[in-house]
Amino acid sequence: MPTLRHLPAALAAALVLAAATTACADGSGPSGPLPGPGFTGSWSVQRVTADGRSLAGPPAAHLTIEPTGSRTAEAKGNYGCNGFTAAVSYESGSEQSAVTVTPGSSTAMACEHMDFETAFAELLKGRLEVRRESADRLVLTAADGGTIELTSKPPVADAPLTVTEWTVTGLISGGTAASVTNQAAGRAVFTIGPDARASGSLGCNRFSAPAAIDGPRITFGPLSTTRMACTGPEGDLERTLTELLGSGGLTWRIQERTLTLTAADGKGLTARAASAAE
């Protein structure tokens, strides 16, 4: 069972504020301070900015508030991986709307997006001023100037690993990512079918291979390829991909429409999912 830790006070505050904006979700309300308490709402966290860094929120990062009294609410949500709860109170009588939070609890798992979660947790403390920029967008500002950007629009769903056409867009080596050269751009494309068999192009030759998916790891079996001689950037890309796919288990990660495959030695690739129009 996950252990609990105190949730940053400001986090719940964000939720409160999100709910307030729901009252104007039809876009008819004037801009400016939010209305009083009593509103419910669920918001996605688009971005946090703190200490000179701007971090995009993972798809799971969200805030939800439910009123519990005339000027109080219960906050729940997710930092991006870890869940949380908090008690929220509304502030009134000031030129700018604001919320404050009583720390609740959250899970304490080690997660993929820890940079974002840590920044979010550190930012969400104390009093937060609330600014509505549109019917579906809120910005929360902490005392140190850090901001939390919220939207009522649903986050972009992650593309599925299988039955998606992936176009290789970059190569990773030693912690550094580089885009595929213009000459080879769009040449390496692959799909992992529902039967867990991969097929596509390595940049020049067509290939197919069995693929075993085990949680966050995928292992490609022996590659069967056509036999065209490949030179130039396409040939270089093909040799790199052939070595990578044949190197054993790869860690896979998908964020929205971007797939990252990484080997144990740090080498890897990034690929982009084709859109419905494509």
C-alpha positions as a Markdown table, in Angstrom:
| # | Residue | x | y | z |
|---|---|---|---|---|
| 1 | Met | 0.0 | 0.0 | 0.0 |
| 2 | Pro | 1.5 | 3.4 | -0.9 |
| 3 | Thr | 2.7 | 5.5 | 2.0 |
| 4 | Leu | 1.1 | 8.9 | 2.7 |
| 5 | Arg | 2.8 | 12.3 | 3.0 |
| 6 | His | 1.4 | 15.8 | 3.5 |
| 7 | Leu | 0.0 | 17.3 | 0.3 |
| 8 | Pro | 1.2 | 20.8 | -0.5 |
| 9 | Ala | -1.4 | 23.2 | 0.6 |
| 10 | Ala | -1.4 | 25.2 | -2.6 |
| 11 | Leu | -2.4 | 22.1 | -4.6 |
| 12 | Ala | -5.8 | 22.0 | -3.1 |
| 13 | Ala | -6.1 | 25.6 | -3.6 |
| 14 | Ala | -5.7 | 25.2 | -7.3 |
| 15 | Leu | -8.6 | 22.8 | -7.3 |
| 16 | Val | -10.9 | 25.3 | -5.5 |
| 17 | Leu | -10.2 | 27.8 | -8.0 |
| 18 | Ala | -10.7 | 25.5 | -10.9 |
| 19 | Ala | -14.2 | 24.8 | -9.7 |
| 20 | Ala | -15.0 | 28.5 | -9.5 |
| 21 | Thr | -14.3 | 28.9 | -13.1 |
| 22 | Thr | -16.8 | 26.3 | -14.0 |
| 23 | Ala | -19.5 | 28.8 | -13.3 |
| 24 | Cys | -18.5 | 30.7 | -16.5 |
| 25 | Ala | -17.9 | 27.6 | -18.6 |
| 26 | Asp | -20.3 | 28.9 | -21.2 |
| 27 | Gly | -18.0 | 31.9 | -21.8 |
| 28 | Ser | -20.8 | 34.4 | -21.0 |
| 29 | Gly | -19.3 | 35.6 | -17.8 |
| 30 | Pro | -17.0 | 38.7 | -17.7 |
| 31 | Ser | -13.3 | 38.3 | -17.2 |
| 32 | Gly | -11.8 | 39.3 | -13.8 |
| 33 | Pro | -12.2 | 37.9 | -10.3 |
| 34 | Leu | -13.8 | 34.5 | -10.0 |
| 35 | Pro | -17.3 | 34.2 | -8.4 |
| 36 | Gly | -17.6 | 32.9 | -4.8 |
| 37 | Pro | -17.5 | 29.3 | -3.6 |
| 38 | Gly | -20.0 | 26.6 | -4.3 |
| 39 | Phe | -18.8 | 25.4 | -7.7 |
| 40 | Thr | -17.4 | 22.1 | -8.7 |
| 41 | Gly | -15.0 | 21.3 | -11.4 |
| 42 | Ser | -12.3 | 19.1 | -12.8 |
| 43 | Trp | -9.2 | 20.6 | -14.5 |
| 44 | Ser | -6.1 | 19.4 | -16.3 |
| 45 | Val | -2.8 | 20.9 | -15.3 |
| 46 | Gln | -1.2 | 22.1 | -18.5 |
| 47 | Arg | 2.0 | 23.6 | -17.2 |
| 48 | Val | 3.9 | 24.8 | -14.1 |
| 49 | Thr | 6.5 | 27.5 | -14.1 |
| 50 | Ala | 8.9 | 27.9 | -11.1 |
| 51 | Asp | 12.5 | 28.9 | -10.5 |
| 52 | Gly | 13.0 | 29.8 | -14.1 |
| 53 | Arg | 11.8 | 26.4 | -15.4 |
| 54 | Ser | 8.6 | 25.7 | -17.4 |
| 55 | Leu | 7.4 | 22.1 | -17.2 |
| 56 | Ala | 4.5 | 20.6 | -19.2 |
| 57 | Gly | 2.0 | 18.6 | -17.2 |
| 58 | Pro | 1.8 | 14.8 | -17.9 |
| 59 | Pro | -1.7 | 13.7 | -19.1 |
| 60 | Ala | -2.7 | 12.4 | -15.7 |
| 61 | Ala | -2.0 | 15.6 | -13.8 |
| 62 | His | -5.4 | 17.1 | -12.8 |
| 63 | Leu | -7.4 | 18.8 | -10.0 |
| 64 | Thr | -11.0 | 18.3 | -8.9 |
| 65 | Ile | -12.9 | 20.1 | -6.2 |
| 66 | Glu | -16.2 | 19.4 | -4.5 |
| 67 | Pro | -17.8 | 22.0 | -2.2 |
| 68 | Thr | -18.2 | 20.9 | 1.5 |
| 69 | Gly | -19.7 | 24.1 | 2.9 |
| 70 | Ser | -20.4 | 27.7 | 2.1 |
| 71 | Arg | -16.7 | 28.6 | 1.8 |
| 72 | Thr | -15.0 | 25.3 | 1.9 |
| 73 | Ala | -14.3 | 22.4 | -0.5 |
| 74 | Glu | -12.6 | 19.1 | -0.7 |
| 75 | Ala | -9.8 | 18.8 | -3.3 |
| 76 | Lys | -8.5 | 15.6 | -4.9 |
| 77 | Gly | -6.3 | 15.0 | -7.9 |
| 78 | Asn | -3.1 | 13.7 | -9.3 |
| 79 | Tyr | 0.3 | 15.2 | -9.6 |
| 80 | Gly | 0.9 | 13.2 | -12.7 |
| 81 | Cys | 1.4 | 9.9 | -11.0 |
| 82 | Asn | 0.8 | 10.3 | -7.3 |
| 83 | Gly | -2.7 | 11.0 | -6.0 |
| 84 | Phe | -3.6 | 13.5 | -3.3 |
| 85 | Thr | -6.4 | 15.0 | -1.2 |
| 86 | Ala | -6.7 | 18.4 | 0.6 |
| 87 | Ala | -9.1 | 20.7 | 2.3 |
| 88 | Val | -9.7 | 24.1 | 0.6 |
| 89 | Ser | -11.1 | 27.5 | 1.7 |
| 90 | Tyr | -12.1 | 30.4 | -0.5 |
| 91 | Glu | -10.9 | 33.9 | 0.1 |
| 92 | Ser | -13.3 | 36.9 | -0.4 |
| 93 | Gly | -13.2 | 40.6 | -0.1 |
| 94 | Ser | -10.1 | 41.2 | -2.1 |
| 95 | Glu | -9.6 | 42.6 | -5.6 |
| 96 | Gln | -8.1 | 39.4 | -6.8 |
| 97 | Ser | -9.7 | 36.0 | -6.0 |
| 98 | Ala | -7.6 | 33.6 | -4.0 |
| 99 | Val | -7.7 | 30.2 | -2.4 |
| 100 | Thr | -5.8 | 28.6 | 0.5 |
| 101 | Val | -5.3 | 25.0 | 1.4 |
| 102 | Thr | -5.0 | 22.8 | 4.4 |
| 103 | Pro | -2.5 | 20.0 | 3.7 |
| 104 | Gly | -4.1 | 16.6 | 3.2 |
| 105 | Ser | -2.2 | 13.4 | 2.1 |
| 106 | Ser | -0.8 | 11.9 | -1.1 |
| 107 | Thr | 0.8 | 8.7 | -2.2 |
| 108 | Ala | 4.6 | 8.6 | -2.4 |
| 109 | Met | 5.5 | 6.4 | -5.3 |
| 110 | Ala | 8.6 | 6.9 | -7.4 |
| 111 | Cys | 7.3 | 8.1 | -10.8 |
| 112 | Glu | 8.4 | 8.8 | -14.3 |
| 113 | His | 7.6 | 12.5 | -14.1 |
| 114 | Met | 9.2 | 13.3 | -10.8 |
| 115 | Asp | 10.7 | 16.7 | -12.1 |
| 116 | Phe | 7.2 | 17.9 | -12.8 |
| 117 | Glu | 5.7 | 16.4 | -9.6 |
| 118 | Thr | 8.4 | 17.9 | -7.4 |
| 119 | Ala | 8.0 | 21.4 | -9.0 |
| 120 | Phe | 4.2 | 21.2 | -8.7 |
| 121 | Ala | 4.4 | 20.1 | -5.0 |
| 122 | Glu | 6.9 | 22.9 | -4.1 |
| 123 | Leu | 4.8 | 25.5 | -6.0 |
| 124 | Leu | 1.5 | 24.6 | -4.5 |
| 125 | Lys | 2.0 | 26.0 | -1.0 |
| 126 | Gly | 0.2 | 28.8 | 0.8 |
| 127 | Arg | -2.0 | 31.4 | -0.8 |
| 128 | Leu | -2.7 | 31.3 | -4.5 |
| 129 | Glu | -4.1 | 34.2 | -6.5 |
| 130 | Val | -6.6 | 33.1 | -9.2 |
| 131 | Arg | -6.8 | 34.6 | -12.7 |
| 132 | Arg | -9.3 | 33.5 | -15.3 |
| 133 | Glu | -7.9 | 34.0 | -18.8 |
| 134 | Ser | -10.9 | 32.4 | -20.6 |
| 135 | Ala | -13.9 | 30.2 | -19.9 |
| 136 | Asp | -11.7 | 27.1 | -20.0 |
| 137 | Arg | -8.4 | 28.4 | -18.7 |
| 138 | Leu | -7.1 | 29.5 | -15.3 |
| 139 | Val | -3.7 | 30.6 | -14.0 |
| 140 | Leu | -2.8 | 30.3 | -10.3 |
| 141 | Thr | 0.0 | 32.5 | -9.0 |
| 142 | Ala | 2.0 | 31.7 | -5.8 |
| 143 | Ala | 3.6 | 34.3 | -3.6 |
| 144 | Asp | 7.0 | 33.7 | -5.2 |
| 145 | Gly | 5.6 | 34.4 | -8.7 |
| 146 | Gly | 5.5 | 30.7 | -9.8 |
| 147 | Thr | 2.4 | 29.8 | -11.9 |
| 148 | Ile | 0.1 | 26.8 | -12.5 |
| 149 | Glu | -1.8 | 26.8 | -15.7 |
| 150 | Leu | -5.1 | 24.9 | -15.7 |
| 151 | Thr | -7.6 | 24.0 | -18.5 |
| 152 | Ser | -11.0 | 22.4 | -18.4 |
| 153 | Lys | -10.3 | 20.9 | -21.8 |
| 154 | Pro | -9.4 | 17.2 | -21.7 |
| 155 | Pro | -5.7 | 16.3 | -22.1 |
| 156 | Val | -4.5 | 14.7 | -25.3 |
| 157 | Ala | -4.7 | 11.0 | -24.9 |
| 158 | Asp | -1.6 | 8.9 | -25.3 |
| 159 | Ala | -1.4 | 7.0 | -28.5 |
| 160 | Pro | -1.4 | 3.2 | -28.1 |
| 161 | Leu | 1.8 | 1.3 | -28.5 |
| 162 | Thr | 0.3 | -1.3 | -30.8 |
| 163 | Val | -1.7 | -0.7 | -34.0 |
| 164 | Thr | -0.2 | 2.8 | -34.4 |
| 165 | Glu | 2.1 | 3.8 | -37.3 |
| 166 | Trp | 5.3 | 5.3 | -35.7 |
| 167 | Thr | 7.6 | 7.4 | -37.8 |
| 168 | Val | 11.2 | 7.7 | -36.4 |
| 169 | Thr | 12.0 | 11.3 | -35.7 |
| 170 | Gly | 15.1 | 11.2 | -33.6 |
| 171 | Leu | 18.0 | 9.2 | -32.2 |
| 172 | Ile | 19.2 | 9.2 | -28.6 |
| 173 | Ser | 22.8 | 8.6 | -27.6 |
| 174 | Gly | 24.5 | 9.3 | -24.3 |
| 175 | Gly | 21.6 | 11.3 | -23.0 |
| 176 | Thr | 21.5 | 13.5 | -26.1 |
| 177 | Ala | 18.8 | 13.4 | -28.6 |
| 178 | Ala | 19.3 | 14.5 | -32.3 |
| 179 | Ser | 16.7 | 14.7 | -35.0 |
| 180 | Val | 16.8 | 12.4 | -38.0 |
| 181 | Thr | 18.6 | 14.2 | -40.9 |
| 182 | Asn | 16.4 | 15.9 | -43.6 |
| 183 | Gln | 17.5 | 13.3 | -46.2 |
| 184 | Ala | 16.3 | 10.4 | -44.0 |
| 185 | Ala | 13.2 | 12.1 | -42.4 |
| 186 | Gly | 10.1 | 10.1 | -42.8 |
| 187 | Arg | 11.9 | 7.0 | -44.2 |
| 188 | Ala | 11.9 | 4.8 | -41.0 |
| 189 | Val | 8.3 | 3.8 | -40.2 |
| 190 | Phe | 7.0 | 0.8 | -38.2 |
| 191 | Thr | 3.9 | -0.6 | -36.7 |
| 192 | Ile | 3.5 | -3.2 | -33.9 |
| 193 | Gly | 0.4 | -5.3 | -34.8 |
| 194 | Pro | -2.2 | -6.8 | -32.5 |
| 195 | Asp | -0.3 | -10.1 | -32.9 |
| 196 | Ala | 2.8 | -8.4 | -31.4 |
| 197 | Arg | 4.7 | -8.5 | -34.7 |
| 198 | Ala | 6.5 | -5.5 | -35.8 |
| 199 | Ser | 6.9 | -4.5 | -39.5 |
| 200 | Gly | 7.8 | -1.4 | -41.5 |
| 201 | Ser | 10.9 | 0.2 | -43.0 |
| 202 | Leu | 14.3 | 0.8 | -41.3 |
| 203 | Gly | 15.0 | 3.7 | -43.6 |
| 204 | Cys | 15.7 | 1.8 | -46.8 |
| 205 | Asn | 14.8 | -1.9 | -46.4 |
| 206 | Arg | 11.5 | -3.3 | -45.3 |
| 207 | Phe | 11.6 | -5.5 | -42.2 |
| 208 | Ser | 9.5 | -7.7 | -39.9 |
| 209 | Ala | 10.2 | -9.2 | -36.5 |
| 210 | Pro | 8.3 | -10.7 | -33.5 |
| 211 | Ala | 8.0 | -8.4 | -30.6 |
| 212 | Ala | 7.4 | -9.4 | -26.9 |
| 213 | Ile | 5.9 | -6.8 | -24.7 |
| 214 | Asp | 6.3 | -7.2 | -20.9 |
| 215 | Gly | 5.1 | -4.2 | -19.0 |
| 216 | Pro | 7.3 | -1.2 | -19.8 |
| 217 | Arg | 9.8 | -3.3 | -21.8 |
| 218 | Ile | 9.7 | -4.6 | -25.4 |
| 219 | Thr | 12.0 | -7.0 | -27.0 |
| 220 | Phe | 12.3 | -7.5 | -30.7 |
| 221 | Gly | 13.2 | -10.9 | -32.1 |
| 222 | Pro | 15.4 | -11.6 | -35.2 |
| 223 | Leu | 14.7 | -9.1 | -38.0 |
| 224 | Ser | 13.8 | -10.3 | -41.4 |
| 225 | Thr | 14.6 | -7.7 | -44.1 |
| 226 | Thr | 14.8 | -7.1 | -47.8 |
| 227 | Arg | 18.3 | -7.0 | -49.3 |
| 228 | Met | 18.7 | -3.6 | -51.0 |
| 229 | Ala | 22.1 | -1.9 | -50.7 |
| 230 | Cys | 21.6 | 1.3 | -48.6 |
| 231 | Thr | 23.9 | 4.2 | -48.6 |
| 232 | Gly | 24.0 | 7.8 | -47.4 |
| 233 | Pro | 21.8 | 9.1 | -44.5 |
| 234 | Glu | 19.1 | 6.4 | -45.1 |
| 235 | Gly | 21.8 | 3.7 | -44.8 |
| 236 | Asp | 23.2 | 5.2 | -41.7 |
| 237 | Leu | 19.8 | 5.4 | -40.1 |
| 238 | Glu | 19.0 | 1.8 | -41.0 |
| 239 | Arg | 22.3 | 0.5 | -39.5 |
| 240 | Thr | 21.6 | 2.4 | -36.3 |
| 241 | Leu | 18.0 | 1.1 | -36.0 |
| 242 | Thr | 19.0 | -2.4 | -36.9 |
| 243 | Glu | 21.5 | -2.4 | -34.0 |
| 244 | Leu | 19.1 | -0.8 | -31.6 |
| 245 | Leu | 16.2 | -3.2 | -32.3 |
| 246 | Gly | 18.5 | -6.2 | -32.0 |
| 247 | Ser | 20.2 | -5.1 | -28.8 |
| 248 | Gly | 17.7 | -6.9 | -26.4 |
| 249 | Gly | 15.1 | -5.4 | -24.1 |
| 250 | Leu | 14.1 | -1.8 | -24.7 |
| 251 | Thr | 12.2 | 0.5 | -22.3 |
| 252 | Trp | 9.2 | 2.1 | -24.0 |
| 253 | Arg | 7.4 | 5.3 | -23.0 |
| 254 | Ile | 4.6 | 7.2 | -24.7 |
| 255 | Gln | 3.7 | 10.8 | -23.9 |
| 256 | Glu | 0.7 | 11.9 | -26.0 |
| 257 | Arg | 1.8 | 11.1 | -29.6 |
| 258 | Thr | 5.6 | 10.6 | -29.0 |
| 259 | Leu | 7.1 | 7.1 | -28.4 |
| 260 | Thr | 10.6 | 6.7 | -26.8 |
| 261 | Leu | 12.5 | 3.4 | -27.0 |
| 262 | Thr | 15.7 | 3.2 | -24.9 |
| 263 | Ala | 18.3 | 0.5 | -24.5 |
| 264 | Ala | 20.2 | -0.3 | -21.3 |
| 265 | Asp | 23.3 | 1.6 | -22.7 |
| 266 | Gly | 21.2 | 4.8 | -23.1 |
| 267 | Lys | 20.9 | 4.6 | -26.9 |
| 268 | Gly | 17.4 | 4.8 | -28.3 |
| 269 | Leu | 14.9 | 6.5 | -30.7 |
| 270 | Thr | 11.9 | 8.8 | -30.6 |
| 271 | Ala | 9.0 | 8.3 | -33.0 |
| 272 | Arg | 5.8 | 10.2 | -33.7 |
| 273 | Ala | 2.4 | 8.6 | -34.1 |
| 274 | Ala | 0.5 | 9.3 | -37.3 |
| 275 | Ser | -2.6 | 11.4 | -37.0 |
| 276 | Ala | -6.0 | 10.2 | -38.0 |
| 277 | Ala | -5.7 | 12.3 | -41.2 |
| 278 | Glu | -2.5 | 10.6 | -42.1 |
